[in-house]
Every structure is written in structure tokens, then in C-alpha cells.
Tab-separated table of C-alpha atoms in Angstrom:
chain	number	residue	atom	x	y	z
W	1	UNK	CA	-26.189	22.794	-1.844
W	2	UNK	CA	-26.425	20.143	-4.586
W	3	UNK	CA	-26.775	16.518	-3.489
W	4	UNK	CA	-25.132	14.105	-5.928
W	5	UNK	CA	-26.194	10.568	-6.789
W	6	UNK	CA	-23.199	9.318	-4.918
W	7	UNK	CA	-22.744	7.240	-1.780
W	8	UNK	CA	-19.578	7.497	0.242
W	9	UNK	CA	-18.058	4.498	2.006
W	10	UNK	CA	-16.267	5.694	5.117
W	11	UNK	CA	-14.775	3.954	8.133
W	12	UNK	CA	-16.528	4.063	11.491
W	13	UNK	CA	-13.857	6.583	12.461
W	14	UNK	CA	-13.634	8.504	9.161
W	15	UNK	CA	-10.086	8.640	7.861
W	16	UNK	CA	-8.234	11.736	6.692
W	17	UNK	CA	-9.094	11.214	3.038
W	18	UNK	CA	-12.805	10.897	3.897
W	19	UNK	CA	-12.603	14.177	5.830
W	20	UNK	CA	-10.787	15.828	2.910
W	21	UNK	CA	-13.414	14.630	0.411
W	22	UNK	CA	-16.332	15.815	2.513
W	23	UNK	CA	-14.836	19.173	3.495
W	24	UNK	CA	-13.776	19.936	-0.087
W	25	UNK	CA	-17.134	18.925	-1.513
W	26	UNK	CA	-19.004	20.992	1.051
W	27	UNK	CA	-16.829	24.047	0.411
W	28	UNK	CA	-17.709	23.745	-3.286
W	29	UNK	CA	-21.455	23.323	-2.905
W	30	UNK	CA	-21.810	19.610	-3.639
W	31	UNK	CA	-22.383	16.719	-1.260
W	32	UNK	CA	-23.113	12.990	-1.534
W	33	UNK	CA	-26.709	11.902	-1.007
W	34	UNK	CA	-25.659	9.201	1.391
W	35	UNK	CA	-22.768	8.124	3.593
W	36	UNK	CA	-22.357	4.500	4.592
W	37	UNK	CA	-20.321	4.155	7.726
W	38	UNK	CA	-18.586	0.783	7.861
W	39	UNK	CA	-18.082	-0.579	11.370
W	40	UNK	CA	-15.975	-3.704	11.165
W	41	UNK	CA	-16.851	-5.830	14.150
W	42	UNK	CA	-14.179	-8.444	13.923
W	43	UNK	CA	-10.865	-6.728	13.582
W	44	UNK	CA	-8.153	-9.376	13.723
W	45	UNK	CA	-6.789	-8.112	17.022
W	46	UNK	CA	-10.229	-8.277	18.609
W	47	UNK	CA	-10.531	-11.829	17.393
W	48	UNK	CA	-7.168	-12.715	18.929
W	49	UNK	CA	-8.078	-11.033	22.222
W	50	UNK	CA	-11.469	-12.772	22.250
W	51	UNK	CA	-9.804	-16.159	22.583
W	52	UNK	CA	-8.368	-15.082	25.927
W	53	UNK	CA	-10.843	-12.562	27.364
W	54	UNK	CA	-14.147	-13.232	25.640
W	55	UNK	CA	-15.705	-10.955	23.042
W	56	UNK	CA	-17.137	-8.090	25.080
W	57	UNK	CA	-13.954	-7.503	27.108
W	58	UNK	CA	-11.899	-7.884	23.920
W	59	UNK	CA	-13.893	-5.101	22.256
W	60	UNK	CA	-13.422	-2.837	25.281
W	61	UNK	CA	-9.674	-3.483	25.400
W	62	UNK	CA	-9.371	-2.849	21.695
W	63	UNK	CA	-11.359	0.391	21.885
W	64	UNK	CA	-9.123	1.673	24.661
W	65	UNK	CA	-6.054	0.673	22.679
W	66	UNK	CA	-7.351	2.555	19.628
W	67	UNK	CA	-8.123	5.644	21.689
W	68	UNK	CA	-4.610	5.626	23.161
W	69	UNK	CA	-3.047	5.191	19.728
W	70	UNK	CA	-5.218	7.921	18.266
W	71	UNK	CA	-4.358	10.284	21.107
W	72	UNK	CA	-0.637	9.699	20.549
W	73	UNK	CA	-0.973	10.188	16.808
W	74	UNK	CA	-3.124	13.297	17.142
W	75	UNK	CA	-0.554	14.845	19.465
W	76	UNK	CA	2.248	14.881	16.928
W	77	UNK	CA	-0.036	15.435	13.950
W	78	UNK	CA	-1.503	18.559	15.535
W	79	UNK	CA	2.035	19.920	15.953
W	80	UNK	CA	2.916	19.250	12.319
W	81	UNK	CA	-0.459	20.229	10.832
W	82	UNK	CA	0.091	23.974	11.070
W	83	UNK	CA	3.397	23.823	9.163
W	84	UNK	CA	1.939	21.692	6.386
W	85	UNK	CA	-1.182	23.853	6.190
W	86	UNK	CA	0.991	26.957	5.775
W	87	UNK	CA	3.294	25.308	3.227
W	88	UNK	CA	0.533	23.874	1.036
W	89	UNK	CA	-2.037	26.585	1.664
W	90	UNK	CA	-5.183	24.606	2.362
W	91	UNK	CA	-7.895	25.246	4.920
W	92	UNK	CA	-9.168	21.775	5.745
W	93	UNK	CA	-9.138	20.991	9.445
W	94	UNK	CA	-8.228	17.358	9.413
W	95	UNK	CA	-8.097	16.879	13.153
W	96	UNK	CA	-11.449	18.290	14.144
W	97	UNK	CA	-14.254	15.909	15.063
W	98	UNK	CA	-16.744	15.744	12.250
W	99	UNK	CA	-20.439	15.066	12.361
W	100	UNK	CA	-21.237	13.083	9.211
W	101	UNK	CA	-24.841	14.296	9.240
W	102	UNK	CA	-23.585	17.754	8.252
W	103	UNK	CA	-22.269	16.373	4.976
W	104	UNK	CA	-25.148	14.353	3.591
W	105	UNK	CA	-28.870	13.659	3.625
W	106	UNK	CA	-28.590	10.145	5.080
W	107	UNK	CA	-25.975	8.449	7.240
W	108	UNK	CA	-26.225	4.692	7.639
W	109	UNK	CA	-23.962	2.697	9.936
W	110	UNK	CA	-23.438	-0.916	8.990
W	111	UNK	CA	-21.811	-3.472	11.271
W	112	UNK	CA	-19.995	-6.084	9.255
W	113	UNK	CA	-17.403	-8.802	9.695
W	114	UNK	CA	-15.784	-8.120	6.362
W	115	UNK	CA	-16.731	-6.881	2.901
W	116	UNK	CA	-17.859	-10.434	2.205
W	117	UNK	CA	-20.540	-10.224	4.919
W	118	UNK	CA	-23.795	-11.453	3.331
W	119	UNK	CA	-26.033	-8.888	5.038
W	120	UNK	CA	-23.775	-6.117	3.847
W	121	UNK	CA	-23.718	-7.423	0.271
W	122	UNK	CA	-27.514	-7.715	0.271
W	123	UNK	CA	-27.798	-4.174	1.589
W	124	UNK	CA	-25.560	-2.820	-1.168
W	125	UNK	CA	-27.442	-4.822	-3.792
W	126	UNK	CA	-30.649	-3.106	-2.792
W	127	UNK	CA	-29.164	0.368	-2.658
W	128	UNK	CA	-30.906	2.839	-4.912
W	129	UNK	CA	-27.792	4.809	-5.743
W	130	UNK	CA	-25.378	2.552	-7.579
W	131	UNK	CA	-22.305	4.783	-7.568
W	132	UNK	CA	-19.988	4.742	-4.574
W	133	UNK	CA	-16.890	6.665	-3.667
W	134	UNK	CA	-14.463	4.565	-1.689
W	135	UNK	CA	-13.007	6.411	1.290
W	136	UNK	CA	-12.512	3.425	3.538
W	137	UNK	CA	-9.634	0.996	3.995
W	138	UNK	CA	-8.842	-2.591	3.065
W	139	UNK	CA	-9.005	-4.651	-0.084
W	140	UNK	CA	-12.432	-4.765	-1.672
W	141	UNK	CA	-13.223	-8.326	-2.704
W	142	UNK	CA	-14.771	-9.423	-6.000
W	143	UNK	CA	-18.006	-10.348	-4.127
W	144	UNK	CA	-18.738	-6.677	-3.648
W	145	UNK	CA	-17.391	-5.477	-6.985
W	146	UNK	CA	-19.402	-8.066	-8.887
W	147	UNK	CA	-22.776	-6.874	-7.593
W	148	UNK	CA	-24.760	-6.091	-10.693
W	149	UNK	CA	-24.890	-2.427	-11.615
W	150	UNK	CA	-22.661	-0.993	-8.930
W	151	UNK	CA	-19.643	1.167	-9.639
W	152	UNK	CA	-17.061	2.051	-7.030
W	153	UNK	CA	-14.873	5.068	-7.692
W	154	UNK	CA	-11.429	5.030	-6.140
W	155	UNK	CA	-8.748	7.692	-5.960
W	156	UNK	CA	-5.202	6.366	-6.003
W	157	UNK	CA	-2.033	8.343	-5.272
W	158	UNK	CA	-0.133	7.433	-8.426
W	159	UNK	CA	-0.447	7.587	-12.186
W	160	UNK	CA	-1.621	4.108	-13.125
W	161	UNK	CA	-0.509	1.801	-14.618
W	162	UNK	CA	3.012	3.115	-13.893
W	163	UNK	CA	2.511	3.337	-10.132
W	164	UNK	CA	0.102	0.814	-8.633
W	165	UNK	CA	-0.051	-0.567	-5.116
W	166	UNK	CA	0.973	0.773	-1.721
W	167	UNK	CA	2.756	3.998	-0.810
W	168	UNK	CA	1.926	5.428	-4.226
W	169	UNK	CA	2.645	9.000	-3.181
W	170	UNK	CA	6.211	8.136	-2.224
W	171	UNK	CA	6.892	5.965	-5.272
W	172	UNK	CA	5.483	8.713	-7.524
W	173	UNK	CA	7.799	11.246	-5.940
W	174	UNK	CA	10.758	8.904	-6.224
W	175	UNK	CA	10.147	7.934	-9.843
W	176	UNK	CA	8.874	11.209	-11.274
W	177	UNK	CA	9.629	13.864	-8.667
W	178	UNK	CA	5.927	14.749	-8.723
W	179	UNK	CA	2.630	13.829	-7.136
W	180	UNK	CA	0.347	11.866	-9.418
W	181	UNK	CA	-3.289	10.938	-8.816
W	182	UNK	CA	-5.651	8.659	-10.715
W	183	UNK	CA	-9.409	8.273	-10.445
W	184	UNK	CA	-10.766	4.956	-11.649
W	185	UNK	CA	-13.629	2.518	-11.297
W	186	UNK	CA	-12.449	-0.270	-9.031
W	187	UNK	CA	-12.149	-3.796	-10.364
W	188	UNK	CA	-10.865	-6.983	-8.776
W	189	UNK	CA	-7.205	-6.235	-9.546
W	190	UNK	CA	-4.927	-3.983	-7.531
W	191	UNK	CA	-5.410	-0.497	-8.997
W	192	UNK	CA	-6.201	-1.899	-12.432
W	193	UNK	CA	-9.637	-0.349	-12.961
W	194	UNK	CA	-10.736	1.766	-15.935
W	195	UNK	CA	-9.205	5.233	-15.687
W	196	UNK	CA	-11.547	8.217	-15.413
W	197	UNK	CA	-9.126	11.028	-14.685
W	198	UNK	CA	-5.426	11.576	-13.967
W	199	UNK	CA	-3.472	14.602	-12.869
W	200	UNK	CA	0.007	15.455	-11.684
W	201	UNK	CA	1.125	18.190	-9.321
W	202	UNK	CA	4.526	19.481	-8.312
W	203	UNK	CA	5.328	18.387	-4.789
W	204	UNK	CA	4.763	21.407	-2.513
W	205	UNK	CA	7.734	22.926	-0.765
W	206	UNK	CA	7.410	21.995	2.886
W	207	UNK	CA	8.918	24.088	5.642
W	208	UNK	CA	8.998	22.986	9.249
W	209	UNK	CA	9.749	25.133	12.218
W	210	UNK	CA	11.353	22.302	14.116
W	211	UNK	CA	12.788	18.843	13.699
W	212	UNK	CA	10.391	15.918	13.407
W	213	UNK	CA	11.408	12.302	13.074
W	214	UNK	CA	10.951	10.524	9.753
W	215	UNK	CA	8.112	8.302	10.924
W	216	UNK	CA	6.093	11.289	12.119
W	217	UNK	CA	6.749	13.161	8.887
W	218	UNK	CA	5.773	10.110	6.843
W	219	UNK	CA	2.477	9.805	8.705
W	220	UNK	CA	1.803	13.537	8.440
W	221	UNK	CA	2.470	13.581	4.691
W	222	UNK	CA	0.069	10.680	4.259
W	223	UNK	CA	-2.554	12.206	6.517
W	224	UNK	CA	-2.557	15.766	5.181
W	225	UNK	CA	-0.852	16.053	1.803
W	226	UNK	CA	-2.096	12.802	0.312
W	227	UNK	CA	-5.651	13.441	1.503
W	228	UNK	CA	-5.593	17.038	0.264
W	229	UNK	CA	-4.549	16.092	-3.287
W	230	UNK	CA	-7.002	13.188	-3.407
W	231	UNK	CA	-9.730	15.696	-2.613
W	232	UNK	CA	-8.391	18.091	-5.261
W	233	UNK	CA	-8.677	15.528	-8.042
W	234	UNK	CA	-12.140	14.566	-6.792
W	235	UNK	CA	-13.116	18.214	-7.015
W	236	UNK	CA	-11.851	18.444	-10.603
W	237	UNK	CA	-13.897	15.360	-11.435
W	238	UNK	CA	-17.050	16.711	-9.822
W	239	UNK	CA	-16.678	20.138	-11.409
W	240	UNK	CA	-16.734	18.444	-14.796
W	241	UNK	CA	-19.370	15.821	-14.033
W	242	UNK	CA	-22.088	16.158	-11.475
W	243	UNK	CA	-24.502	13.969	-13.437
W	244	UNK	CA	-24.118	10.349	-14.517
W	245	UNK	CA	-21.312	9.494	-12.146
W	246	UNK	CA	-21.935	5.809	-12.881
W	247	UNK	CA	-21.176	6.204	-16.579
W	248	UNK	CA	-18.207	8.533	-16.829
W	249	UNK	CA	-16.032	8.157	-19.874
W	250	UNK	CA	-13.028	6.060	-19.026
W	251	UNK	CA	-10.171	4.179	-20.626
W	252	UNK	CA	-9.039	0.618	-20.022
W	253	UNK	CA	-5.644	0.047	-18.472
W	254	UNK	CA	-3.028	-2.037	-20.205
W	255	UNK	CA	-2.558	-4.878	-17.711
W	256	UNK	CA	0.947	-5.612	-19.004
W	257	UNK	CA	2.141	-2.088	-18.333
W	258	UNK	CA	3.513	-0.662	-15.111
W	259	UNK	CA	4.306	-2.155	-11.776
W	260	UNK	CA	2.628	-2.890	-8.486
W	261	UNK	CA	4.686	-1.541	-5.633
W	262	UNK	CA	4.541	-2.734	-2.053
W	263	UNK	CA	4.749	-0.943	1.272
W	264	UNK	CA	7.973	0.962	1.364
W	265	UNK	CA	10.675	-0.188	3.754
W	266	UNK	CA	11.285	2.374	6.550
W	267	UNK	CA	14.866	2.877	5.339
W	268	UNK	CA	13.778	3.966	1.860
W	269	UNK	CA	10.885	5.899	3.302
W	270	UNK	CA	13.235	7.915	5.509
W	271	UNK	CA	15.490	8.779	2.568
W	272	UNK	CA	12.518	10.031	0.553
W	273	UNK	CA	10.887	11.936	3.397
W	274	UNK	CA	14.176	13.752	4.059
W	275	UNK	CA	14.300	14.778	0.413
W	276	UNK	CA	10.723	16.043	0.548
W	277	UNK	CA	11.117	18.358	3.520
W	278	UNK	CA	13.272	21.339	4.237
W	279	UNK	CA	13.821	22.121	7.882
O	1	UNK	CA	32.614	-11.824	-2.284
O	2	UNK	CA	34.331	-14.718	-4.036
O	3	UNK	CA	33.488	-16.813	-1.042
O	4	UNK	CA	29.828	-16.115	-1.563
O	5	UNK	CA	30.067	-17.079	-5.226
O	6	UNK	CA	31.724	-20.362	-4.275
O	7	UNK	CA	28.890	-21.021	-1.921
O	8	UNK	CA	26.395	-20.216	-4.684
O	9	UNK	CA	28.042	-22.930	-6.765
O	10	UNK	CA	27.970	-25.497	-4.010
O	11	UNK	CA	24.305	-24.841	-3.361
O	12	UNK	CA	23.585	-24.936	-7.079
O	13	UNK	CA	25.250	-28.307	-7.534
O	14	UNK	CA	23.376	-29.644	-4.538
O	15	UNK	CA	20.081	-28.309	-5.905
O	16	UNK	CA	20.688	-29.688	-9.391
O	17	UNK	CA	21.101	-33.113	-7.910
O	18	UNK	CA	18.049	-33.228	-5.770
O	19	UNK	CA	15.495	-31.001	-7.494
O	20	UNK	CA	14.126	-32.208	-10.787
O	21	UNK	CA	12.547	-29.661	-13.150
O	22	UNK	CA	8.768	-29.727	-12.950
O	23	UNK	CA	6.821	-27.259	-15.027
O	24	UNK	CA	3.853	-27.161	-12.647
O	25	UNK	CA	5.984	-26.378	-9.609
O	26	UNK	CA	8.155	-23.312	-9.172
O	27	UNK	CA	11.451	-24.356	-7.630
O	28	UNK	CA	13.025	-21.330	-5.968
O	29	UNK	CA	16.465	-22.909	-5.454
O	30	UNK	CA	16.758	-24.092	-8.996
O	31	UNK	CA	15.583	-20.736	-10.370
O	32	UNK	CA	18.059	-18.747	-8.282
O	33	UNK	CA	20.897	-21.096	-9.134
O	34	UNK	CA	20.175	-20.785	-12.846
O	35	UNK	CA	20.423	-17.010	-12.537
O	36	UNK	CA	23.629	-17.190	-10.539
O	37	UNK	CA	25.135	-19.518	-13.151
O	38	UNK	CA	23.937	-17.149	-15.909
O	39	UNK	CA	22.000	-19.984	-17.535
O	40	UNK	CA	21.697	-19.050	-21.229
O	41	UNK	CA	18.338	-20.789	-21.594
O	42	UNK	CA	16.685	-18.318	-19.247
O	43	UNK	CA	14.432	-15.801	-20.965
O	44	UNK	CA	14.848	-12.286	-19.638
O	45	UNK	CA	11.111	-11.618	-19.460
O	46	UNK	CA	10.561	-14.864	-17.602
O	47	UNK	CA	13.282	-13.981	-15.085
O	48	UNK	CA	11.795	-10.543	-14.595
O	49	UNK	CA	8.324	-11.945	-14.038
O	50	UNK	CA	9.485	-14.618	-11.608
O	51	UNK	CA	11.641	-12.190	-9.661
O	52	UNK	CA	8.651	-9.900	-9.352
O	53	UNK	CA	6.716	-12.826	-7.889
O	54	UNK	CA	9.510	-13.469	-5.396
O	55	UNK	CA	9.575	-9.778	-4.482
O	56	UNK	CA	5.838	-9.978	-3.870
O	57	UNK	CA	6.384	-12.987	-1.618
O	58	UNK	CA	8.985	-11.087	0.393
O	59	UNK	CA	6.732	-8.055	0.663
O	60	UNK	CA	3.516	-9.828	1.508
O	61	UNK	CA	4.389	-12.977	3.432
O	62	UNK	CA	7.891	-11.839	4.496
O	63	UNK	CA	9.170	-15.250	3.523
O	64	UNK	CA	10.344	-17.102	0.460
O	65	UNK	CA	9.584	-20.810	0.299
O	66	UNK	CA	11.462	-23.469	-1.635
O	67	UNK	CA	8.492	-24.598	-3.751
O	68	UNK	CA	5.425	-22.836	-5.087
O	69	UNK	CA	2.475	-24.118	-7.073
O	70	UNK	CA	1.784	-22.656	-10.505
O	71	UNK	CA	-0.687	-20.202	-8.942
O	72	UNK	CA	1.947	-18.860	-6.562
O	73	UNK	CA	1.012	-20.623	-3.320
O	74	UNK	CA	3.666	-22.494	-1.303
O	75	UNK	CA	3.379	-26.268	-1.679
O	76	UNK	CA	1.900	-27.982	1.351
O	77	UNK	CA	5.287	-29.357	2.422
O	78	UNK	CA	7.305	-26.293	1.383
O	79	UNK	CA	9.891	-24.857	3.751
O	80	UNK	CA	11.376	-21.364	3.944
O	81	UNK	CA	14.563	-21.176	1.892
O	82	UNK	CA	17.811	-21.603	3.828
O	83	UNK	CA	19.628	-18.487	5.001
O	84	UNK	CA	22.414	-19.097	2.479
O	85	UNK	CA	19.898	-18.783	-0.333
O	86	UNK	CA	18.213	-15.852	1.333
O	87	UNK	CA	21.452	-13.890	1.286
O	88	UNK	CA	22.058	-15.038	-2.301
O	89	UNK	CA	18.678	-13.634	-3.284
O	90	UNK	CA	19.426	-10.449	-1.378
O	91	UNK	CA	22.710	-9.920	-3.286
O	92	UNK	CA	20.922	-10.684	-6.527
O	93	UNK	CA	18.264	-8.068	-5.792
O	94	UNK	CA	20.921	-5.521	-4.879
O	95	UNK	CA	22.794	-6.188	-8.135
O	96	UNK	CA	19.549	-5.812	-10.057
O	97	UNK	CA	18.794	-2.547	-8.271
O	98	UNK	CA	22.147	-1.242	-9.427
O	99	UNK	CA	21.867	-2.396	-13.010
O	100	UNK	CA	18.155	-1.711	-13.598
O	101	UNK	CA	17.896	1.295	-11.246
O	102	UNK	CA	14.671	-0.217	-9.957
O	103	UNK	CA	13.643	0.577	-6.390
O	104	UNK	CA	11.242	-2.359	-6.259
O	105	UNK	CA	14.228	-4.698	-5.964
O	106	UNK	CA	15.879	-2.442	-3.409
O	107	UNK	CA	12.727	-2.376	-1.308
O	108	UNK	CA	12.507	-6.166	-1.289
O	109	UNK	CA	16.221	-6.496	-0.526
O	110	UNK	CA	15.767	-4.239	2.515
O	111	UNK	CA	12.900	-6.378	3.770
O	112	UNK	CA	14.701	-9.617	3.082
O	113	UNK	CA	17.735	-8.465	4.996
O	114	UNK	CA	15.555	-7.412	7.933
O	115	UNK	CA	13.875	-10.799	7.975
O	116	UNK	CA	17.121	-12.713	7.736
O	117	UNK	CA	18.685	-10.781	10.583
O	118	UNK	CA	15.513	-11.041	12.609
O	119	UNK	CA	15.320	-14.811	12.433
O	120	UNK	CA	18.684	-15.221	14.186
O	121	UNK	CA	20.221	-17.064	11.275
O	122	UNK	CA	23.575	-18.762	11.726
O	123	UNK	CA	24.875	-17.670	8.337
O	124	UNK	CA	28.156	-15.704	8.659
O	125	UNK	CA	27.504	-12.173	9.864
O	126	UNK	CA	30.082	-10.795	7.418
O	127	UNK	CA	27.753	-11.356	4.469
O	128	UNK	CA	24.986	-9.400	6.122
O	129	UNK	CA	27.388	-6.580	6.769
O	130	UNK	CA	28.476	-6.542	3.119
O	131	UNK	CA	24.837	-6.594	2.014
O	132	UNK	CA	23.931	-3.807	4.453
O	133	UNK	CA	26.750	-1.601	3.152
O	134	UNK	CA	25.754	-2.224	-0.452
O	135	UNK	CA	22.170	-1.417	0.437
O	136	UNK	CA	23.155	1.798	2.193
O	137	UNK	CA	25.168	2.942	-0.829
O	138	UNK	CA	22.297	2.176	-3.195
O	139	UNK	CA	19.818	4.035	-0.983
O	140	UNK	CA	22.056	7.088	-1.041
O	141	UNK	CA	22.706	6.992	-4.772
O	142	UNK	CA	19.221	6.071	-6.003
O	143	UNK	CA	17.092	8.155	-3.669
């Protein structure tokens, strides 16, 4: 196994894209040297609950709420997962519990209020490895991006600058009938960083054994298909470059080009999801 | 539909009287009225850019205010635009979706319509129904 000079940012509960990155890397003999697990302590809902119940009870209520939500989501995702796995032909098990220690040399958990947290910024500043792969959620502020010497790689579901912003997978499909992915170094704009790699794929034919509602299909496509193709483009990148990940050749984006799209309205989303699947 | 256009005009006249042009402040009413009146002094690129800003406002804050500062923040005493203007903007976005075949406008129109209906506005229901039908047709033809 080759350990790369790369640190992965993942959420406290690693998301589907983080799982896809790690599983794909491991299957191909490369892994990041370090994983930083970001535990946000002051989610907005916890803050709101704290006003009424106090902080410790608020955290407990919120944890239980998350567990319930996760259980509900896992129930329908586990039903859909098999069909998507068969249609696309991948072997990643997105719903299994993962132990991060199996994917790296060092796992560090950091409790932070936000990315602007001073202790967190100081920690990152002193990090030996200066190249990060972003597999967490939320907008990364300039405070973090401006730390001298650090480079954060991001994988976006859309060919930038044409498709920037939210729901990139669905806008890509709508505009080009394809899946498009871009790898770039993050900057303070929304998906405006210097482009390292781009690739398009035909959207896989999806077959489902039974009827699922549009919201469930939307979530499943995001969880499995989006994460799978993100990991595929990461793999292409790593197969070409395992050294010097902080200084990959890249091209500047034309800021005047393209559009930033926003979260898709459920009505449009439903129309697109119906076009994507064949039941 | 002609009824709506008449109402556009009445709002426009009202706006012209009370809102003076100020280059440092973005006046939503005045801007929308100038589009509705097909003001020849409007530059297409400027319209496109400002409409994109309004779409962003709808998408992010779910509301459009009457006045914005030059950096896109609502003025301290700004108020959400009246429902009549909201539906005007919605029709405008739907027309743009049709002519430009741009889903960004359609997406914002969907959200705007949701917001308007959700706030229990007193504006005649008929207009919302017309807008909803237009939106449905565009969804089916564009997607």
C-alpha cells in the first residue's frame, strides 16, 4: 500500500463521497497519510435547542434526531442500493460502517465551531502535509483557503465553468445529457478554482425492480452515483499523479464564463429523476 | 393576461413617481418596471446580470427586497417586494425561460411561486393558477 502526501477532510460521520474516495483508493493500492475528522460542535439546530434546554441536553436531542433520520434514510437507501449497484456495476458498499483507521496512517478528530475556528486554523497551519482533499460539507471560508502554502482539492459534479454551484449532477444531465466532473484547487469563489482535471461520462442506464418516489431516487442518485463518479475521477487523477499533489498542472477558469446554479426545485428535480430512471 | 399587464403599468407609474434613480442603490421595482415597459435604454448584459442577482436572492434568501446596496445586501429599511411585483417577476422569469431556454430562470420561478403561495398573499389566485400552468408546461417541454 502506498501512502500519499494527502490529508482527507471528512465529516464526523463520513459522507458517501468520503466512503467512495477511501474505498476506491484502497482497492487501487493508494491511501492518504492522514484523515482529519471534522466534528462540528455547534450545528445551528443544536444552538437553537440550547436556548431552551441547555447545551448538554440539546446535544443529546440532536444526536437522537440524527440517528432517527439516518435510520430512516438507510432503510430506503439499502433497498435501492442493490439496483443501482447492479445497473452501474460497482462494488463499493456505501452503507457499511467504516473504521477510518483502516484507510490511513493517522486519524485526527477535531472539534470545531466552524471552519473559522481559530484552533482549527492554527492546527491546519502547522500541518506537515499541505495538500488536502475535501470530502466534507459546507462552504469553506477564505480564512482557511488563505493559509499560506495549503492547497485544497475539490471534486465537483459538473464541468466548470459551465456548471457551477449546487445539484451539479442534475444540471449537467439536463444541459448535456451526461455526467461531468471537475477536479480543481479550491479558491474563495463558488467552484471557481484552477482546473486540474475534467471528465464526462454517459449517464448509466438505471433499472429498478420496483417503484420508488422521486425524493428517494434523488437521494439515492446523489448518495451512490454521484459519489461513485467522484471517486472515479479521483482515481484517474491519482493514477497519473501520486507525487507532488500540491503542484499539479492546472488551468485558470474564465470567471466571466458559465453559470452558478442553485439547489434545484423539487418539481424540476422530479422531472429529471424520472427521465434518468427506467422502472 | 391583459389584466396583469395593466397592473404592471399602474405599479410602474407609481414606482416612477416615488423612486428616484440612484446609482448606488439597486431599486427592484424600478428595474422590473423598466423591463416590463421594454425600456430601450436597458443594456441586455446589464439586465441579464441583474436578473441573475435576483434569481440568487430568490434561491438563497427566498425573498426579494425592494432595495439593495451596490454589494447586493438589502438596505437596512428594505421591505420584501409586494405580491403584485412578485407575480410580475415570476411571469418575467417564465417568459425568459421560454425565450432563452434557460432552466435557471425556471428554477427561480418555481421557488418564487412557492414562496408567494406560502406567504398567504392576497393577490388574486387566478394569476397564480396561470403562472402554475405556464410553469408546468415549461417543465414538460424543457426537461
